[in-house]
PDB file of N, CA and C in Angstrom:
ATOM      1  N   UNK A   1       0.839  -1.183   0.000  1.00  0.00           N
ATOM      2  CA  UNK A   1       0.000   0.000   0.000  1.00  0.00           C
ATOM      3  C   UNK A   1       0.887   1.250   0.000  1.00  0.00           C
ATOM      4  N   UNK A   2       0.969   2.578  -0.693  1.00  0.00           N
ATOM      5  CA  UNK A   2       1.614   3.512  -0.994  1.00  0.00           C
ATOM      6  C   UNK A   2       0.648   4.641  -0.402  1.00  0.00           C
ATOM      7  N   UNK A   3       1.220   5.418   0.890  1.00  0.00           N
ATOM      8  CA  UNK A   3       0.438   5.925   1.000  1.00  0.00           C
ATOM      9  C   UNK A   3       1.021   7.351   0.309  1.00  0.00           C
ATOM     10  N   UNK A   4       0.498   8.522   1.472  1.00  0.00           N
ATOM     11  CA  UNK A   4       0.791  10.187   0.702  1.00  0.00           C
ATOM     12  C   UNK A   4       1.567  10.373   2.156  1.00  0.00           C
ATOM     13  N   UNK A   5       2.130  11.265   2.141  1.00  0.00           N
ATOM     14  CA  UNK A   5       2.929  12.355   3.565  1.00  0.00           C
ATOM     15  C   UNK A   5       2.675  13.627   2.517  1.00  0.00           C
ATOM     16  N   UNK A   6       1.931  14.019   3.737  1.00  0.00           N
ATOM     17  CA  UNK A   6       1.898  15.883   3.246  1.00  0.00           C
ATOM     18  C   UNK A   6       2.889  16.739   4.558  1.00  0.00           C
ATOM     19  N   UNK A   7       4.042  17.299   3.903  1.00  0.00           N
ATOM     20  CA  UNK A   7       4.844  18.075   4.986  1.00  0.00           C
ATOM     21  C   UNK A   7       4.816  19.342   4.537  1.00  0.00           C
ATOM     22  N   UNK A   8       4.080  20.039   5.941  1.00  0.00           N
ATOM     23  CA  UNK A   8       3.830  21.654   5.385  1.00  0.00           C
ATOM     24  C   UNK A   8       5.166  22.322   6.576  1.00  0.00           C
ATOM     25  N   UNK A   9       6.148  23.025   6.106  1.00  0.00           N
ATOM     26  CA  UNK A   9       6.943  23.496   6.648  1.00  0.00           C
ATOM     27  C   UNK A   9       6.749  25.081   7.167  1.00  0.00           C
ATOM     28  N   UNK A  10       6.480  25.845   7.979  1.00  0.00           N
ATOM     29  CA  UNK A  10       6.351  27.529   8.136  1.00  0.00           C
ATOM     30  C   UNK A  10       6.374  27.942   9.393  1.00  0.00           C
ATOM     31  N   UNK A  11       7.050  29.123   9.323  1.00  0.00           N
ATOM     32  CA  UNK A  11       6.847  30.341  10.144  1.00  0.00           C
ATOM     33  C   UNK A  11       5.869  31.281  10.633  1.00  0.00           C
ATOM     34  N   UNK A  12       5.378  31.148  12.137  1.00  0.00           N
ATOM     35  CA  UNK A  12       4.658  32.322  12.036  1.00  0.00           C
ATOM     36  C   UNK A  12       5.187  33.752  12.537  1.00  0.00           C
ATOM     37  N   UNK A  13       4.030  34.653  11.796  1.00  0.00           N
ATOM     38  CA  UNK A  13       4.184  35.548  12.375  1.00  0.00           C
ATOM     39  C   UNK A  13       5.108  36.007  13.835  1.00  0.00           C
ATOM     40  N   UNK A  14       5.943  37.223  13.739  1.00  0.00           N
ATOM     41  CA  UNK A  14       6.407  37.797  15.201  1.00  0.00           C
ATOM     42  C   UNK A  14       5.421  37.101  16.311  1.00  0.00           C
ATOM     43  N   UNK A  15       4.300  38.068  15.959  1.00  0.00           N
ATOM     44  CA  UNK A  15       3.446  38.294  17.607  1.00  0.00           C
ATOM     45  C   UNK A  15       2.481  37.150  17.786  1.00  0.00           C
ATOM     46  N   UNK A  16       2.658  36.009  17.233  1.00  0.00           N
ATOM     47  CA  UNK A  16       2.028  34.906  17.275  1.00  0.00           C
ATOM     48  C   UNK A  16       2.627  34.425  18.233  1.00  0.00           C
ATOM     49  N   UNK A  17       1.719  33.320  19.156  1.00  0.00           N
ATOM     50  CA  UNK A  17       2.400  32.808  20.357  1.00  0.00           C
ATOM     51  C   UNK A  17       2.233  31.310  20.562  1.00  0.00           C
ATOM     52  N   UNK A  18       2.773  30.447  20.580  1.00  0.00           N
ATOM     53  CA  UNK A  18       2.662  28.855  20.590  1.00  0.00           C
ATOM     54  C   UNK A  18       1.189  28.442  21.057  1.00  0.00           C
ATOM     55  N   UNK A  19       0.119  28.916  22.161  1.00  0.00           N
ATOM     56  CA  UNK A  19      -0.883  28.831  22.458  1.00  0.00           C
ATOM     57  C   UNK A  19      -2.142  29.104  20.968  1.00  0.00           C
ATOM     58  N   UNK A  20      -1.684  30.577  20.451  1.00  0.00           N
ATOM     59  CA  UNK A  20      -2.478  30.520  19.618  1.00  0.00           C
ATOM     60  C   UNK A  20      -2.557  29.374  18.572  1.00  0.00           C
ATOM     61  N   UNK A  21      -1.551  29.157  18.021  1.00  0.00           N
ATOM     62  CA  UNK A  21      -1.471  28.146  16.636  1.00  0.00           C
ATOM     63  C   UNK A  21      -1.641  26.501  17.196  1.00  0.00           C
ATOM     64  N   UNK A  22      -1.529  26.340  18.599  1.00  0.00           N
ATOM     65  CA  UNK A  22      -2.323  25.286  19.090  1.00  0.00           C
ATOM     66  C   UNK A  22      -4.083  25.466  19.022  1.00  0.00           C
ATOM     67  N   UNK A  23      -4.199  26.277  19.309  1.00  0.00           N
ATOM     68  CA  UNK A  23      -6.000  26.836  19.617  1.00  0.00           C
ATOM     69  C   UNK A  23      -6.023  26.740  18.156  1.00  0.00           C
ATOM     70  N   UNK A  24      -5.273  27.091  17.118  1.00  0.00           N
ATOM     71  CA  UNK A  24      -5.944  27.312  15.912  1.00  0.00           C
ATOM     72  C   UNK A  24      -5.948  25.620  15.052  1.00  0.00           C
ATOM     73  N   UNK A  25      -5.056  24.654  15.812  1.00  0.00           N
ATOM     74  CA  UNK A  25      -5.183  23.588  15.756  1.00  0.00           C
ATOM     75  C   UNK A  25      -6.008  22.302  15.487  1.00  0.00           C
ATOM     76  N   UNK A  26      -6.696  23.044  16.722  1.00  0.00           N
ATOM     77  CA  UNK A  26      -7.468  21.787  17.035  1.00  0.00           C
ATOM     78  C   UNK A  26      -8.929  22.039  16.140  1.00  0.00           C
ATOM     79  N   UNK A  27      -9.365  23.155  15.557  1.00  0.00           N
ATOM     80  CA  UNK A  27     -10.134  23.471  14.364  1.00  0.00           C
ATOM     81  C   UNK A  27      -9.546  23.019  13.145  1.00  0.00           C
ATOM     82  N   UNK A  28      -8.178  22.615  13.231  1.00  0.00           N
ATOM     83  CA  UNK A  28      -7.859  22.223  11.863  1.00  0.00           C
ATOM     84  C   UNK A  28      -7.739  20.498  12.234  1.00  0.00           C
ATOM     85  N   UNK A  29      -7.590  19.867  13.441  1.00  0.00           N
ATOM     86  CA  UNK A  29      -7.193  18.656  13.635  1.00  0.00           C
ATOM     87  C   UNK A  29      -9.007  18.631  13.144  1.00  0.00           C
ATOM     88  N   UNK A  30     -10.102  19.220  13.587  1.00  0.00           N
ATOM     89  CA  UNK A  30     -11.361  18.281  13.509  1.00  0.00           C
ATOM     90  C   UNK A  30     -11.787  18.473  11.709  1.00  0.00           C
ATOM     91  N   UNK A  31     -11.294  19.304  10.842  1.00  0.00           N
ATOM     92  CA  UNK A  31     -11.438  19.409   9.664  1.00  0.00           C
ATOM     93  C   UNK A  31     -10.673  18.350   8.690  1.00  0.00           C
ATOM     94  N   UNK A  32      -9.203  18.132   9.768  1.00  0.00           N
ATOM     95  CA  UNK A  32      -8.787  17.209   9.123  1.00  0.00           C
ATOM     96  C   UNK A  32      -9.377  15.489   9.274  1.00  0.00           C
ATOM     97  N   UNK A  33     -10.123  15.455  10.341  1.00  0.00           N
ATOM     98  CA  UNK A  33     -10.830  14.141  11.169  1.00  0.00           C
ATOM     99  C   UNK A  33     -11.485  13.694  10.124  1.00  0.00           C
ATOM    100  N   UNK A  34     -12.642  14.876   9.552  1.00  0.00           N
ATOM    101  CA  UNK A  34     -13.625  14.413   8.674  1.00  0.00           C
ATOM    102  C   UNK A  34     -13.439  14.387   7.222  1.00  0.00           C
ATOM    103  N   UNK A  35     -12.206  14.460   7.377  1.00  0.00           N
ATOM    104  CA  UNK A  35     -12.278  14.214   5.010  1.00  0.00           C
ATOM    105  C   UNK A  35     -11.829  12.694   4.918  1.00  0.00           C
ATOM    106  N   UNK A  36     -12.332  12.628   3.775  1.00  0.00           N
ATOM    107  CA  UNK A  36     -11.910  11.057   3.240  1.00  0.00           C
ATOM    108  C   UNK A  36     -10.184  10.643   3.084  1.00  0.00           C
ATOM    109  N   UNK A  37      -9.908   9.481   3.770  1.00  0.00           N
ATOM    110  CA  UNK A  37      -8.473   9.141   3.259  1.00  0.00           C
ATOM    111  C   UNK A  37      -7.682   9.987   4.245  1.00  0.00           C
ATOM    112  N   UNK A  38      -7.962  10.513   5.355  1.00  0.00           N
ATOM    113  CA  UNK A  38      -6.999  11.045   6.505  1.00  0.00           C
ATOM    114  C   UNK A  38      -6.658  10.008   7.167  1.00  0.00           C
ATOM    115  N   UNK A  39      -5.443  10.030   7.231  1.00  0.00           N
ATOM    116  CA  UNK A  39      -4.708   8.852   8.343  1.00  0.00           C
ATOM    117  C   UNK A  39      -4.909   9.027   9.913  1.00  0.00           C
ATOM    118  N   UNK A  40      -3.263  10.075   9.807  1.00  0.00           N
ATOM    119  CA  UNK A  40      -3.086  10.870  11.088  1.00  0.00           C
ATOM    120  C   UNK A  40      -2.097  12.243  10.766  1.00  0.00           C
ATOM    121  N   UNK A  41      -2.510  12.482  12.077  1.00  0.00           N
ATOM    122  CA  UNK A  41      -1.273  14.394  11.685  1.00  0.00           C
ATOM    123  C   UNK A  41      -0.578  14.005  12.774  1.00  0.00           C
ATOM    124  N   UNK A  42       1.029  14.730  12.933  1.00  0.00           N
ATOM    125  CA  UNK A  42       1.459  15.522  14.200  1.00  0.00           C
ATOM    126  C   UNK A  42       2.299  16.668  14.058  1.00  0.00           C
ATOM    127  N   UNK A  43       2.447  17.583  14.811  1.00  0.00           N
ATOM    128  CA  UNK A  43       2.660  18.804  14.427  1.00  0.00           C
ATOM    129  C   UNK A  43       4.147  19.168  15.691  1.00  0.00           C
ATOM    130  N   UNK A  44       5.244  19.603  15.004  1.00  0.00           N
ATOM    131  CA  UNK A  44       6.496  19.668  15.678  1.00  0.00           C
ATOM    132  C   UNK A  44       6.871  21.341  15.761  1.00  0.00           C
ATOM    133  N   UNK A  45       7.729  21.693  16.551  1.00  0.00           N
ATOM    134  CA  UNK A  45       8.342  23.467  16.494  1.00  0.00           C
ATOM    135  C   UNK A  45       9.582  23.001  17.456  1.00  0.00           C
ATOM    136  N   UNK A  46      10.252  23.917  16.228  1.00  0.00           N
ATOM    137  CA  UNK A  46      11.503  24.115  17.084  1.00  0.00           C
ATOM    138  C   UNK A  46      11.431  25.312  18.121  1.00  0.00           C
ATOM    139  N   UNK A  47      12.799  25.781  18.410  1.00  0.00           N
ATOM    140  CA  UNK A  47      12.964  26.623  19.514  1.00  0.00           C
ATOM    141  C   UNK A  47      12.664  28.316  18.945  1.00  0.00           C
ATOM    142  N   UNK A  48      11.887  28.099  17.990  1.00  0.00           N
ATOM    143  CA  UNK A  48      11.890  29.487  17.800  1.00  0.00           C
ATOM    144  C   UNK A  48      10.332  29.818  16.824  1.00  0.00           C
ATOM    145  N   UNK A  49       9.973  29.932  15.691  1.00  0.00           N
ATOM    146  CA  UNK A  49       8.656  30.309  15.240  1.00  0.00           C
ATOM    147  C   UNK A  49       8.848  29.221  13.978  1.00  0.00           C
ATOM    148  N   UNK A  50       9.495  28.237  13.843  1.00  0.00           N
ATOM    149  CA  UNK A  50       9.623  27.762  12.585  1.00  0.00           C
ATOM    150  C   UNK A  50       9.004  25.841  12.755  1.00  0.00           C
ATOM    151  N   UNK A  51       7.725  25.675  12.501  1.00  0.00           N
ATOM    152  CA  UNK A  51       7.023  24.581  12.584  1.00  0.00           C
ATOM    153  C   UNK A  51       7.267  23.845  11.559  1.00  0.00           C
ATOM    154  N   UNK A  52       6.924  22.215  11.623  1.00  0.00           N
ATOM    155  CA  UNK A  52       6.602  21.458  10.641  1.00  0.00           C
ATOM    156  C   UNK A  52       5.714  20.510  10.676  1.00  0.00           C
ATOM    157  N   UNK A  53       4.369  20.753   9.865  1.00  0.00           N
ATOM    158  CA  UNK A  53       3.126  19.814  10.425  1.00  0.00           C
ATOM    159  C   UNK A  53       3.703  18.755   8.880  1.00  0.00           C
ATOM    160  N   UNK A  54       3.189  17.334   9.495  1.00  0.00           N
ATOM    161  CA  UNK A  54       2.597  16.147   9.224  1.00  0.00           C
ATOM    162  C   UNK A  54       1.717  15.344   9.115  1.00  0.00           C
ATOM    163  N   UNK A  55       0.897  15.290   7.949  1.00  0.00           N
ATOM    164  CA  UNK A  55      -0.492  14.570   7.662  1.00  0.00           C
ATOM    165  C   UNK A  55       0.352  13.096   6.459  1.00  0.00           C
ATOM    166  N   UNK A  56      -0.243  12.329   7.231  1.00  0.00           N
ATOM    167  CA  UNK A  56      -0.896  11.113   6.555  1.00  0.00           C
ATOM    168  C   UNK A  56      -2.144  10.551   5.765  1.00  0.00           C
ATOM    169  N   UNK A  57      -2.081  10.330   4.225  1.00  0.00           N
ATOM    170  CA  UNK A  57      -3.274   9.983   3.340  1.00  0.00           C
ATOM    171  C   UNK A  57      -3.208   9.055   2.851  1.00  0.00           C
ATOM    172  N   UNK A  58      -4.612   7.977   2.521  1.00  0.00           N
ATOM    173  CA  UNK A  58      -4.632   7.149   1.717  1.00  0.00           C
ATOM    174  C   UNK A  58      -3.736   7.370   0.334  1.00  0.00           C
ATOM    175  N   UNK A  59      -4.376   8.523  -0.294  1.00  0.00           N
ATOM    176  CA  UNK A  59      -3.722   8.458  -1.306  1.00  0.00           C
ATOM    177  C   UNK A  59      -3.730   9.639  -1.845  1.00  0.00           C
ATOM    178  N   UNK A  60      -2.998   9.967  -3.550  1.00  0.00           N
ATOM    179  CA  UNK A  60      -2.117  11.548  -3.927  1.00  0.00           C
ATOM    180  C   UNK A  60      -3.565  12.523  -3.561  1.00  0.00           C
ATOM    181  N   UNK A  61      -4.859  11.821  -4.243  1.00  0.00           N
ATOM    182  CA  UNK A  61      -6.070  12.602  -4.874  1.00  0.00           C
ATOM    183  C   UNK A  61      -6.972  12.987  -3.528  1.00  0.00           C
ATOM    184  N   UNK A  62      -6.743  11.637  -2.744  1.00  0.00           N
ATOM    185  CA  UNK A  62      -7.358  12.801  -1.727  1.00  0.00           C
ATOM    186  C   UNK A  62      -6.437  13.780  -1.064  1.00  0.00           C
ATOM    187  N   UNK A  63      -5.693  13.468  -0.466  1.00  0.00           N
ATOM    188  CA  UNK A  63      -4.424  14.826  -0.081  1.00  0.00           C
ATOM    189  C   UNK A  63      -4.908  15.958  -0.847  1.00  0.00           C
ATOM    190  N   UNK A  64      -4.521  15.792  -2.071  1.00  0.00           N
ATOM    191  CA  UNK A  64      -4.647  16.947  -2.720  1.00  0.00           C
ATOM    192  C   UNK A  64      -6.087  18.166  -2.653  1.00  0.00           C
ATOM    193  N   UNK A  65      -7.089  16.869  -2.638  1.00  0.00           N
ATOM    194  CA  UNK A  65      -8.155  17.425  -2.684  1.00  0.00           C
ATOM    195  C   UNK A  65      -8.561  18.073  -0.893  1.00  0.00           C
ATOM    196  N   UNK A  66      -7.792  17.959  -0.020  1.00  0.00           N
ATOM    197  CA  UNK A  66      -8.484  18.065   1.278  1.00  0.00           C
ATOM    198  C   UNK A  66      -7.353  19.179   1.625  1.00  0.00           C
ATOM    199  N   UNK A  67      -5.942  19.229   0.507  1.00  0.00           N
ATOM    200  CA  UNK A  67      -5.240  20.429   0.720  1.00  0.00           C
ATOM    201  C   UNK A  67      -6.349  21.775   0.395  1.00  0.00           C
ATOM    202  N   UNK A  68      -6.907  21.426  -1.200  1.00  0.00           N
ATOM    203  CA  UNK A  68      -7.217  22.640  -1.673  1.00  0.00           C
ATOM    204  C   UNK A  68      -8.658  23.296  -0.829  1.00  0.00           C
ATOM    205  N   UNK A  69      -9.136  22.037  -0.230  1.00  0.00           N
ATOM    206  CA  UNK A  69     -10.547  22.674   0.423  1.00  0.00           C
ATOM    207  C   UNK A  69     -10.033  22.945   1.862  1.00  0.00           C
ATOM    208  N   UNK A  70      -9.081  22.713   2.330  1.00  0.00           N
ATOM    209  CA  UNK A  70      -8.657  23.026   3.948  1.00  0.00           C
ATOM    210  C   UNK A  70      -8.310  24.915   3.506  1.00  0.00           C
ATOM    211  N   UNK A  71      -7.981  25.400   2.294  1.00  0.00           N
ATOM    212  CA  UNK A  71      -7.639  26.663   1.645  1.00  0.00           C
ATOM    213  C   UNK A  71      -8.657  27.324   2.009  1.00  0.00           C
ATOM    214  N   UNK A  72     -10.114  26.452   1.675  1.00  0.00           N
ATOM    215  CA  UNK A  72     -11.296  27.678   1.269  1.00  0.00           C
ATOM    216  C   UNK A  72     -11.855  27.596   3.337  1.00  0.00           C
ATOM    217  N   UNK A  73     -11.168  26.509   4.223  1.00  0.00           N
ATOM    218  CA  UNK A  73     -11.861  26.060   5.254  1.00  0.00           C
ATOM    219  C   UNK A  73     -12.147  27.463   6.109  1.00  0.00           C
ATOM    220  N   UNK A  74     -12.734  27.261   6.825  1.00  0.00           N
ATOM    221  CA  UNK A  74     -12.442  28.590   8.539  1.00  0.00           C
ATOM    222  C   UNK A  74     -11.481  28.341   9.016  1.00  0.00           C
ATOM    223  N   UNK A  75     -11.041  26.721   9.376  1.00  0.00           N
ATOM    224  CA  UNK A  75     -10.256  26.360  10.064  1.00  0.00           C
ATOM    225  C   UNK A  75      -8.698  26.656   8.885  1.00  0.00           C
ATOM    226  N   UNK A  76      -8.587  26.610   7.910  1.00  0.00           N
ATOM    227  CA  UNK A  76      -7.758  27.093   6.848  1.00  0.00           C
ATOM    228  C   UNK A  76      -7.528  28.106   7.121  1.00  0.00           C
ATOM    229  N   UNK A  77      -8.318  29.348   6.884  1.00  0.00           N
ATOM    230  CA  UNK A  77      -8.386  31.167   7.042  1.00  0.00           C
ATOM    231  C   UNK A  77      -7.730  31.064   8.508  1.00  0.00           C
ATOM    232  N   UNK A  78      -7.828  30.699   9.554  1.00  0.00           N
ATOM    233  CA  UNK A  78      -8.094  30.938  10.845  1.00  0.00           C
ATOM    234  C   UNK A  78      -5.980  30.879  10.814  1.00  0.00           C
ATOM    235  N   UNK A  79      -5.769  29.332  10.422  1.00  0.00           N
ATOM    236  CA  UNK A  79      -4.661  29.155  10.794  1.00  0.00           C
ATOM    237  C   UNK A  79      -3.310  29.543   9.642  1.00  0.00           C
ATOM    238  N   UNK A  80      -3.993  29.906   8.281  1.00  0.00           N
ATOM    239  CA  UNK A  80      -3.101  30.877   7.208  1.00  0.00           C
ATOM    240  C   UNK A  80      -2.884  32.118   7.887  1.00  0.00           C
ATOM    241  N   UNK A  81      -3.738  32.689   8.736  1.00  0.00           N
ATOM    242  CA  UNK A  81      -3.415  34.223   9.150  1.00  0.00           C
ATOM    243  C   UNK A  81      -1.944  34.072  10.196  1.00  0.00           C
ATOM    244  N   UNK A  82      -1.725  33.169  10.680  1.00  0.00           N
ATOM    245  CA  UNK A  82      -1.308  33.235  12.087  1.00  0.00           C
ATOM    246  C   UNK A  82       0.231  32.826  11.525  1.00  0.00           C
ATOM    247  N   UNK A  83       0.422  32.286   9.815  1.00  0.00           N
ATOM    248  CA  UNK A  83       1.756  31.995   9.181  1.00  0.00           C
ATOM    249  C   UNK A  83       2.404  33.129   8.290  1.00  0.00           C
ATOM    250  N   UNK A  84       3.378  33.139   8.393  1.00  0.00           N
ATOM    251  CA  UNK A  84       4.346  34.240   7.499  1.00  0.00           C
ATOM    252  C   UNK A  84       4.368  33.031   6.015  1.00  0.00           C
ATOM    253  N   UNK A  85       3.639  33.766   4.965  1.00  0.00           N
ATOM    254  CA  UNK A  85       3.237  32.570   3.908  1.00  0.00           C
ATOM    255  C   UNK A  85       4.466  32.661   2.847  1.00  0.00           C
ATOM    256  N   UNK A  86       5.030  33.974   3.233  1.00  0.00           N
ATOM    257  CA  UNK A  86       6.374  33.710   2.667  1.00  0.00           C
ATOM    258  C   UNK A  86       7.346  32.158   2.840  1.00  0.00           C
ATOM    259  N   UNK A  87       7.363  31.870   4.017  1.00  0.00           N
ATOM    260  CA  UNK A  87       7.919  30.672   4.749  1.00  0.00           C
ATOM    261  C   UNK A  87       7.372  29.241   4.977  1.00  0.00           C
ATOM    262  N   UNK A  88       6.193  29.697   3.953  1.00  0.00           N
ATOM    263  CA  UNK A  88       5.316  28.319   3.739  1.00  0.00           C
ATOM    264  C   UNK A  88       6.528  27.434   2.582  1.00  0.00           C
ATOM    265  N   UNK A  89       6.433  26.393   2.688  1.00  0.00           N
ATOM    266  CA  UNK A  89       6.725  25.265   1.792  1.00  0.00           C
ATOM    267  C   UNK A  89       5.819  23.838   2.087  1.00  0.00           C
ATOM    268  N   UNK A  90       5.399  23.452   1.533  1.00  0.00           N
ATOM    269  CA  UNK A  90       4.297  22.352   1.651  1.00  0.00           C
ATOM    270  C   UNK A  90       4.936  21.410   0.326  1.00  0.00           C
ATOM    271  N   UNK A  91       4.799  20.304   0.842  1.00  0.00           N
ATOM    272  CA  UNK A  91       4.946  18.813  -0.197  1.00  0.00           C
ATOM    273  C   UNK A  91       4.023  17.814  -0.054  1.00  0.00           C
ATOM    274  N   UNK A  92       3.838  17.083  -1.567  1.00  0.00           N
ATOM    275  CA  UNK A  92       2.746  15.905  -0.661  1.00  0.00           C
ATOM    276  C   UNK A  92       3.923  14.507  -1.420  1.00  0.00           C
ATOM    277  N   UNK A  93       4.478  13.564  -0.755  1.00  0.00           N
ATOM    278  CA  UNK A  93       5.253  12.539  -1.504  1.00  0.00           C
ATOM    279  C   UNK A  93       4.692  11.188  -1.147  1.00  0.00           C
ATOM    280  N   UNK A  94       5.181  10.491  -2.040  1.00  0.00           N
ATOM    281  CA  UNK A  94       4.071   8.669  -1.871  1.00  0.00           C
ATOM    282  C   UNK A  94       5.300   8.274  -1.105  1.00  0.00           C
ATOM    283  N   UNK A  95       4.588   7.486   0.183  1.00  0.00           N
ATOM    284  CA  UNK A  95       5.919   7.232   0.887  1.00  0.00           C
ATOM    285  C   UNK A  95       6.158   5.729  -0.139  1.00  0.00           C
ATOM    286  N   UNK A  96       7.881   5.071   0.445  1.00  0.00           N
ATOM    287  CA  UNK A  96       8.348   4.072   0.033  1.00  0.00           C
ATOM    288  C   UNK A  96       8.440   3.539   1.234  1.00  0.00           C
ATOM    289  N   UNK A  97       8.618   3.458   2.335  1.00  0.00           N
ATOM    290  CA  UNK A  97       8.608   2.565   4.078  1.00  0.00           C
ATOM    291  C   UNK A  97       8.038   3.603   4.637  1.00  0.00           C
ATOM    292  N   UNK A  98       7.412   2.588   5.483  1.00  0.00           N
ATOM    293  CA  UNK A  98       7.157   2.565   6.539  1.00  0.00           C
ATOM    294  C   UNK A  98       7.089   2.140   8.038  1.00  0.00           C
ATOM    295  N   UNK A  99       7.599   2.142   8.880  1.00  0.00           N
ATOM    296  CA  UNK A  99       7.754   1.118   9.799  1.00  0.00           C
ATOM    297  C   UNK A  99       7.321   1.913  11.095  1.00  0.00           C
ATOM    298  N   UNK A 100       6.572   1.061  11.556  1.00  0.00           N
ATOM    299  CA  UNK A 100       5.686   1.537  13.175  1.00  0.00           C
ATOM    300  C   UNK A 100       6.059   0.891  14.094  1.00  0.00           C
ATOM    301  N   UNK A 101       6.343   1.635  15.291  1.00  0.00           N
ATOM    302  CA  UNK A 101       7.346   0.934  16.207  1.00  0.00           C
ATOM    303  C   UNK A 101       6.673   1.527  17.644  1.00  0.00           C
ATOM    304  N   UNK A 102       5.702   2.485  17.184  1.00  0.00           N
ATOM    305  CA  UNK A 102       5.777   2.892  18.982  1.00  0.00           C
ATOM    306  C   UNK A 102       4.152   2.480  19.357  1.00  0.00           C
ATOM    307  N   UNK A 103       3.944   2.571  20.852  1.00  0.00           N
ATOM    308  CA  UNK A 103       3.092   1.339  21.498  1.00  0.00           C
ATOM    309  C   UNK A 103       2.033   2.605  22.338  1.00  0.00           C
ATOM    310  N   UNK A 104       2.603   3.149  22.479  1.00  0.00           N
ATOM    311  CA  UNK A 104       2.067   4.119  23.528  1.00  0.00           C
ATOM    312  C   UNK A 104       1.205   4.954  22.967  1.00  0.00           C
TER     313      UNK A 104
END
């Protein structure tokens, strides 16, 4: 089975604060819950404003399709404002391995 990895890489804004883009989160975790072909997400930050979220898809067409409507979403608008879109980079690639190892 070949699935998708969508890695959206960005920066937010100065006056953005780790609380907000969590709060703006969890409107995007339940948008992402309900489309077809969602796996799972998790969402990482380093020590400074520069994030990298992770979604898992069945496959290229839905990714694609749940990228372009997460665009038109609230939960989309809500959490595009809060990124410097200059510093956006987003990919979607068919993985080749996979291996699951953790229990917890």
């Amino acid at each position: 089975m070949t699935t998708v990895v969508e890695i959206v890489k960005f920066t937010t804004h100065a006056d953005v604060s780790d609380e907000q883009v969590l709060a703006s989160c969890e409107k995007v975790d339940a948008f992402l819950a309900a489309q077809p072909g969602f796996l799972y997400r998790s969402l990482a930050k380093d020590n400074g404003r520069a994030w990298v979220d992770i979604a898992y898809w069945e496959n290229m067409s839905l990714a694609q399709k749940a990228s372009s409507d997460f665009m038109d979403s609230e939960a989309g608008k809500e959490m595009i404002a809060l990124i410097d879109m200059d510093t956006c980079d987003m990919n979607h690639l068919e993985t080749r391995n996979i291996l699951v190892g953790y229990d917890g």
